[in-house]
Tab-separated table of C-alpha atoms and ligand atoms in Angstrom:
chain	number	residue	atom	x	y	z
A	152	UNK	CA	24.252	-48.142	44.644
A	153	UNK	CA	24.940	-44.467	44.902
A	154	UNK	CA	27.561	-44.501	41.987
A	155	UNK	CA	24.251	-46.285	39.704
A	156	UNK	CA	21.666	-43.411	40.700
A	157	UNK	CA	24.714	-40.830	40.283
A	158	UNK	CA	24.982	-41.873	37.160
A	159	UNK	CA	21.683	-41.681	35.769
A	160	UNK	CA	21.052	-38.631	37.039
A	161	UNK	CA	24.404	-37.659	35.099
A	162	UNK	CA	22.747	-38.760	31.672
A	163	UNK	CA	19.501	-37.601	32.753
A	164	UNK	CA	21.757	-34.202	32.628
A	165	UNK	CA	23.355	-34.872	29.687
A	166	UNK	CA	20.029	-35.257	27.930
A	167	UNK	CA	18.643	-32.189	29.371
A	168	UNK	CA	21.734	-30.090	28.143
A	169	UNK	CA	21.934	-31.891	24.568
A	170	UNK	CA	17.840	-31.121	24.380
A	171	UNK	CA	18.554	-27.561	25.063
A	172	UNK	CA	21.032	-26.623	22.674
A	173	UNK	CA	18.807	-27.811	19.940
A	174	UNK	CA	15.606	-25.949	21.298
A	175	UNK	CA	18.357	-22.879	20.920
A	176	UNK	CA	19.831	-23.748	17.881
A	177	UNK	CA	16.646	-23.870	16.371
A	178	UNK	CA	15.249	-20.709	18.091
A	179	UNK	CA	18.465	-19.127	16.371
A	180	UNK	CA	17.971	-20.706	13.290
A	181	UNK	CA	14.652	-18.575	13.031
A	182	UNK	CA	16.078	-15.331	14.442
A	183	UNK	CA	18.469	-15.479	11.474
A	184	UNK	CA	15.580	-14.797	8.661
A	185	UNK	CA	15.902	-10.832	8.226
A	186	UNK	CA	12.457	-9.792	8.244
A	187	UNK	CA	11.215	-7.449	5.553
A	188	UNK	CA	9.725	-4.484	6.406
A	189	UNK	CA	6.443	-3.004	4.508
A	190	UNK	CA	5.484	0.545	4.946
A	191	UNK	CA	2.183	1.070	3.981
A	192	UNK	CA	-1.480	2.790	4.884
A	193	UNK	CA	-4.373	0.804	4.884
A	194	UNK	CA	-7.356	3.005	3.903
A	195	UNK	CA	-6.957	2.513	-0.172
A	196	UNK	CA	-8.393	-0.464	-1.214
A	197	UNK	CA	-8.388	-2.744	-3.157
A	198	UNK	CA	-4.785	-2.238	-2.882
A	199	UNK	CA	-4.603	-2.291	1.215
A	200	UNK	CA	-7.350	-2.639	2.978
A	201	UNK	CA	-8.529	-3.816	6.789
A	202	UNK	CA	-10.149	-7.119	6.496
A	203	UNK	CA	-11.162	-7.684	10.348
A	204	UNK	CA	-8.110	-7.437	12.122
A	205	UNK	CA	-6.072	-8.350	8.977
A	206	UNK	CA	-4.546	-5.978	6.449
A	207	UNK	CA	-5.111	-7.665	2.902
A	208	UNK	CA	-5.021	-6.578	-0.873
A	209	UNK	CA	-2.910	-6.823	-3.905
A	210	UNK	CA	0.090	-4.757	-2.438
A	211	UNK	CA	-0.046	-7.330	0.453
A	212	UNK	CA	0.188	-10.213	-2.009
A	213	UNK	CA	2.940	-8.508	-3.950
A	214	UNK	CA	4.517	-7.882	-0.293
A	215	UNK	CA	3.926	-11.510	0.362
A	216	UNK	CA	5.443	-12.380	-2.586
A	217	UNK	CA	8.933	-10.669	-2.181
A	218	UNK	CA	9.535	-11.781	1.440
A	219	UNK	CA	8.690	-15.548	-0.257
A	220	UNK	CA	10.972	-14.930	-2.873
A	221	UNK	CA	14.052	-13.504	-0.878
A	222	UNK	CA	13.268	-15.825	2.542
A	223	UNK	CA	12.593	-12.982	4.400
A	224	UNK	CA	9.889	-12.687	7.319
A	225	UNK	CA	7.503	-10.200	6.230
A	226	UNK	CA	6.215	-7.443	8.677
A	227	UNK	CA	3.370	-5.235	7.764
A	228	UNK	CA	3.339	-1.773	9.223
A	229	UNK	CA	0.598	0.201	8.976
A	230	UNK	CA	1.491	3.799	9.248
A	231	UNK	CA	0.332	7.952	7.616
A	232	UNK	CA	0.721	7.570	3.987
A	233	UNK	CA	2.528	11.006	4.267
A	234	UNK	CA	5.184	9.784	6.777
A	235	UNK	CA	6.436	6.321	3.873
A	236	UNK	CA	8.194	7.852	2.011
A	237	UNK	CA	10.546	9.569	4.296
A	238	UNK	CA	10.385	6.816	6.627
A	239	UNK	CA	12.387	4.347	4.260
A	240	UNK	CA	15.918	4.306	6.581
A	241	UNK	CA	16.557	0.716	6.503
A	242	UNK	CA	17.794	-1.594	3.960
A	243	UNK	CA	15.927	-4.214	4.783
A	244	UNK	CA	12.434	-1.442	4.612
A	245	UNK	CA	10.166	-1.130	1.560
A	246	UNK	CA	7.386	1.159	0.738
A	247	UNK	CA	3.862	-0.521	-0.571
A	248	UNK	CA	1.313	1.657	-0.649
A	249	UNK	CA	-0.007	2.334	-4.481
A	250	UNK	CA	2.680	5.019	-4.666
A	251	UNK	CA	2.565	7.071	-7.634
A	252	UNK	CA	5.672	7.186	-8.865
A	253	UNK	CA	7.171	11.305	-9.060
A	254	UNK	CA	9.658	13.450	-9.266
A	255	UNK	CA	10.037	14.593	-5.934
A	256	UNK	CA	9.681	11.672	-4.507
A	257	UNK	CA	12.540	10.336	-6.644
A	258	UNK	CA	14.770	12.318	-4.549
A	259	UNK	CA	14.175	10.830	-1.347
A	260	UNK	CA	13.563	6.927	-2.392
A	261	UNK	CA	14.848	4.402	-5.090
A	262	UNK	CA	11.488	3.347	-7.107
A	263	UNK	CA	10.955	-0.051	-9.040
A	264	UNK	CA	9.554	-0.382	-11.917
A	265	UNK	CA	6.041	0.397	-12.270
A	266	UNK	CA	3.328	-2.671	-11.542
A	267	UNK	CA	0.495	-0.669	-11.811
A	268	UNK	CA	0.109	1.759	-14.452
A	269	UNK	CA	-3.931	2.522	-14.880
A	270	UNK	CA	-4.212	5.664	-11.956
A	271	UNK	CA	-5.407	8.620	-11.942
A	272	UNK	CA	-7.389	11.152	-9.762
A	273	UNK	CA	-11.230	10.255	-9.573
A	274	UNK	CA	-13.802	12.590	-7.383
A	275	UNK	CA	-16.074	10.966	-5.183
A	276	UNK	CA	-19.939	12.908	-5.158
A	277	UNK	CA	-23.409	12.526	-3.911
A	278	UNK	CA	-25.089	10.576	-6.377
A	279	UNK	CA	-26.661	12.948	-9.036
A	280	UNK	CA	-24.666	16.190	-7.458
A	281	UNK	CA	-21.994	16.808	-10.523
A	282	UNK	CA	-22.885	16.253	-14.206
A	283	UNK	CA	-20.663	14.440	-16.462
A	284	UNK	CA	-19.248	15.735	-19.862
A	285	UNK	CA	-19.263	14.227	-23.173
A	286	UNK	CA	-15.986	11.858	-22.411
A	287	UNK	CA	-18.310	10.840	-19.001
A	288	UNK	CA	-15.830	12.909	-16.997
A	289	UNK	CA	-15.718	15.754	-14.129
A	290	UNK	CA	-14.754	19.238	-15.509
A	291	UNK	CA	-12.985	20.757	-12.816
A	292	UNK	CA	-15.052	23.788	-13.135
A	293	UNK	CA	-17.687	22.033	-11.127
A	294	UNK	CA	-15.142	21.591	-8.521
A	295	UNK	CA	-14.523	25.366	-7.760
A	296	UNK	CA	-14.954	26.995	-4.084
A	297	UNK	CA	-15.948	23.368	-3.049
A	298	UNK	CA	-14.505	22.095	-0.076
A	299	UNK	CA	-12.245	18.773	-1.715
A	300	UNK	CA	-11.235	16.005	0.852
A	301	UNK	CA	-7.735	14.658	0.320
A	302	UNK	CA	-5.564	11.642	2.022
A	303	UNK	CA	-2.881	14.400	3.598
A	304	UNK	CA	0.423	13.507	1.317
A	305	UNK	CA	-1.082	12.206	-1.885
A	306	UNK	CA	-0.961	13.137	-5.384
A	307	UNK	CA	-4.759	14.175	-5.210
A	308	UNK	CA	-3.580	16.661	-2.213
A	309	UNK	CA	-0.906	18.107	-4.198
A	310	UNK	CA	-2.760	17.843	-7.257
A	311	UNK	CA	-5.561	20.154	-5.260
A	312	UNK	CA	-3.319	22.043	-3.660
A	313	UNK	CA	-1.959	23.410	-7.001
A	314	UNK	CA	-4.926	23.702	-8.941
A	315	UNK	CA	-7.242	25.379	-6.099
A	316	UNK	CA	-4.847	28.521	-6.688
A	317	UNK	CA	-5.711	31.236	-8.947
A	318	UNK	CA	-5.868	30.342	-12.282
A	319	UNK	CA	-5.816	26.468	-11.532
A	320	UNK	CA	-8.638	24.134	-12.517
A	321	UNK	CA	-10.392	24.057	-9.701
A	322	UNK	CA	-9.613	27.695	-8.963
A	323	UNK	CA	-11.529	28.957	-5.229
A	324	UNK	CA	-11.627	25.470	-3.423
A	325	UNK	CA	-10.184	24.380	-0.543
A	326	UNK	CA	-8.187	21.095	0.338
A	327	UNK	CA	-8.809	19.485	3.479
A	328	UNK	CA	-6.721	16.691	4.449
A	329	UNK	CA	-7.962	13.674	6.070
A	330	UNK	CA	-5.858	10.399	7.118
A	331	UNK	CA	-7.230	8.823	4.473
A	332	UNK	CA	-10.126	8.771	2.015
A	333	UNK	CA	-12.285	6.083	3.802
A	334	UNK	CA	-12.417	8.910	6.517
A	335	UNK	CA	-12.652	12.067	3.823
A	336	UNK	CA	-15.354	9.920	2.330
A	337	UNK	CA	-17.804	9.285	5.545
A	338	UNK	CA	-17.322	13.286	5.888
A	339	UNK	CA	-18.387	14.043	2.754
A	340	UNK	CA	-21.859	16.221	3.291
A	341	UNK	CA	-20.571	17.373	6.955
A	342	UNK	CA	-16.753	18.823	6.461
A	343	UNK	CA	-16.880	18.662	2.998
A	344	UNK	CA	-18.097	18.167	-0.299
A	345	UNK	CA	-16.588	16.056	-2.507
A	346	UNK	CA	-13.778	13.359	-2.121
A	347	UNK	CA	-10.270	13.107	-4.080
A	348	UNK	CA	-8.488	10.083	-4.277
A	349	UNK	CA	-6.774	7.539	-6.887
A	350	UNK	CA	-9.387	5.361	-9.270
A	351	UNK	CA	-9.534	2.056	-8.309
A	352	UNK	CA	-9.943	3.357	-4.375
A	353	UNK	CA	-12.206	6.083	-5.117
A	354	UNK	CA	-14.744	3.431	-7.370
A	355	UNK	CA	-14.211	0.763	-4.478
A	356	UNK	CA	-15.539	3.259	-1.975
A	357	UNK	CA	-18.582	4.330	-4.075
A	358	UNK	CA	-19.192	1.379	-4.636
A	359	UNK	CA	-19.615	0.331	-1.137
A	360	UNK	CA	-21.912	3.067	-0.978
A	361	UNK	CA	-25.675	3.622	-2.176
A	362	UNK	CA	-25.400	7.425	-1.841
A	363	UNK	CA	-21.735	8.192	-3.404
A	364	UNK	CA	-20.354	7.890	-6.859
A	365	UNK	CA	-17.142	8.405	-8.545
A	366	UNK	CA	-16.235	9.728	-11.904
A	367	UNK	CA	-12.862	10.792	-13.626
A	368	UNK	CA	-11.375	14.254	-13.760
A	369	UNK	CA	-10.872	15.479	-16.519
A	370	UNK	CA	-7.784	17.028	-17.570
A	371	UNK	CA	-4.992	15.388	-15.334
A	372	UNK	CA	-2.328	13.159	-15.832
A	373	UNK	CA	-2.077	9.460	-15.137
A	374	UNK	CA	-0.043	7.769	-12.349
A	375	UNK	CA	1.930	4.973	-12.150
A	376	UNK	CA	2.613	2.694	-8.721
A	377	UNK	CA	6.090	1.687	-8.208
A	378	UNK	CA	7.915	0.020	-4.847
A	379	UNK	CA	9.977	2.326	-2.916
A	380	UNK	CA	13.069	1.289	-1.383
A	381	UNK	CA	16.073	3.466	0.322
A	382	UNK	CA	18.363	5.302	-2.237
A	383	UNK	CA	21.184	3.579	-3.305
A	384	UNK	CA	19.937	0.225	-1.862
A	385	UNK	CA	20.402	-1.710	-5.225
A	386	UNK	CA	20.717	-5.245	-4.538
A	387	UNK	CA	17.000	-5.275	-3.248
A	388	UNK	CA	15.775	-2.941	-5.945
A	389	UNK	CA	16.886	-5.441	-8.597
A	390	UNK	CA	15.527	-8.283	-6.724
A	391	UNK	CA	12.093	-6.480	-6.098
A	392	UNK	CA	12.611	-5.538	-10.265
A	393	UNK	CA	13.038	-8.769	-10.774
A	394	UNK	CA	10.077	-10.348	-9.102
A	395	UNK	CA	7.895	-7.550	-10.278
A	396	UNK	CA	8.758	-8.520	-13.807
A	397	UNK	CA	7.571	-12.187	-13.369
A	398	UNK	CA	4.676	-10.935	-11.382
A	399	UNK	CA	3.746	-8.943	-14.300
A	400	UNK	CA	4.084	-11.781	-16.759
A	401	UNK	CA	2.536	-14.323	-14.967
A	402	UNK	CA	-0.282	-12.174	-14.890
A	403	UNK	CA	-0.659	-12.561	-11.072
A	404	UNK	CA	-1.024	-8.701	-10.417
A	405	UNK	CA	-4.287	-8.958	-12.552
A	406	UNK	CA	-5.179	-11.412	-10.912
A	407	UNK	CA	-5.117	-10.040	-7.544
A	408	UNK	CA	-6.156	-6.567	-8.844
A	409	UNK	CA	-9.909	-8.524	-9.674
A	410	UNK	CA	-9.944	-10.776	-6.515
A	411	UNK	CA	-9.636	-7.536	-4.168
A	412	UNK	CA	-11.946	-5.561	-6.349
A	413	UNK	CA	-14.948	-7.645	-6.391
A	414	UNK	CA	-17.039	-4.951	-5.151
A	415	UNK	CA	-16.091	-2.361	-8.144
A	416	UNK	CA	-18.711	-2.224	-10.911
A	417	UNK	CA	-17.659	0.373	-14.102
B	123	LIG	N1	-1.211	7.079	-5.449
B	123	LIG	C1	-1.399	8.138	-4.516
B	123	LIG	C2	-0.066	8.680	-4.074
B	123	LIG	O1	0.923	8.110	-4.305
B	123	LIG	C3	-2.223	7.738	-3.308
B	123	LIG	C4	-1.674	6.579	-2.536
B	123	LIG	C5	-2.388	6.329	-1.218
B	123	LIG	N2	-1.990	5.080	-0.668
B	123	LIG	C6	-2.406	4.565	0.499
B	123	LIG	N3	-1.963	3.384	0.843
B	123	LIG	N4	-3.180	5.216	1.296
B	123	LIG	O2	0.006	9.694	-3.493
């Protein structure tokens, strides 16, 4: 009688044992997808935004769309615009943050090629404050000694920075930096007087507000976005390259670009 209960409670053991290794198996199974890393800020819609506790917009979709692509979990990390590019140590780490493509930042990150090509710096105004010239576009005269809100690390900062000095376009003003320009925006009228960010963010944020507008300025360059990844790191560039290029031709980045900008009227 004892053997018969010793028994069972053997295969009762044996079944415990057999059921664990699978629960681990599996659990390691999971552990093994590398998860991919996204840098990125989210005040700079439509391209990242917070949507309740949720960080959404076309850079999210395009982020979505590489970790799909590669099998890779995807984890979103929401951090200062000024610290992404830097910040891009790993190789399994990507920067997606409508980064204009430069020069200087060339040095420090490998970019992809460029999936959004229609930026440049807009100025965000009290309705009626600034006139418009013929081409419906800010001369930076107008912009002198104002105080101009910035996202700290952005090519509207530097582009301020260098043009406030003597000489520059808007010659006499002062940059203020601001974490980014959802925050410069609300302080327009209080700490200071006009707002300069990238296009499509500055139009989505007048937009959303009855007292602002947001007009070109004229005389700078256009921008182009591109994906940053850690010098050197070529077997993900080409991927991202890669599924950046059907992207593009599948027309999915247009597609995303209107269904996160729903709220922009031009
Ligand atoms: N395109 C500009 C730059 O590269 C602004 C980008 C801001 N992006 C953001 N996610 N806040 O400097």
């Amino acid at each position: 009688f004892l053997e018969v209960i010793m028994k069972k409670i053997l295969v009762i053991l044996l079944i415990i044992v057999f059921a664990c290794s699978l629960f681990v198996l599996s659990a390691c199974e999971k552990d093994k997808k590398t998860v991919l890393y996204v840098y990125t800020e989210s005040g700079f819609p439509p391209f990242e935004y917070s949507k309740g506790d949720e960080i959404v917009g076309v850079d999210i979709e395009i982020a979505k769309a590489i970790a799909k692509e590669l099998g890779m979990e995807l984890v979103v990390r929401d951090v200062m615009f000024d610290s992404i590019v830097s910040g891009i140590n790993e190789d399994n780490a990507i920067g997606l943050a409508g980064i204009t493509i430069t020069p200087d930042r060339e040095q420090a990150v490998d970019f992809s090629i460029p999936y959004f090509g229609d930026a440049i710096q807009y100025v965000i105004y009290p309705k009626g404050a600034l006139e418009l010239n013929d081409e419906l576009m800010i001369e930076g005269d107008l912009l002198k000694n104002k105080v101009l809100g910035v996202q700290t690390g952005t090519t509207g900062d530097n582009i301020v920075q260098v043009e406030v000095k003597e000489g520059g376009l808007f010659a006499g003003a002062t940059a203020k930096g601001y974490d980014n320009a959802l925050i410069a925006a609300d302080d327009i009228g209080s700490g200071c007087d006009y707002v300069v960010i990238d296009r499509l963010t500055a139009l989505q944020i007048a937009a959303a507000n009855n007292n602002l507008e947001a007009s070109q300025i004229a005389g700078l360059d256009a921008e182009s976005y591109g994906i940053a990844v850690k010098k050197g790191n070529k077997v993900l560039l080409n991927a991202i390259n890669w599924i950046l290029h059907n992207l593009l031709e599948e027309g999915k980045i247009d597609q995303w670009l209107e269904e996160h900008s729903e709220s922009i009227e031009e």
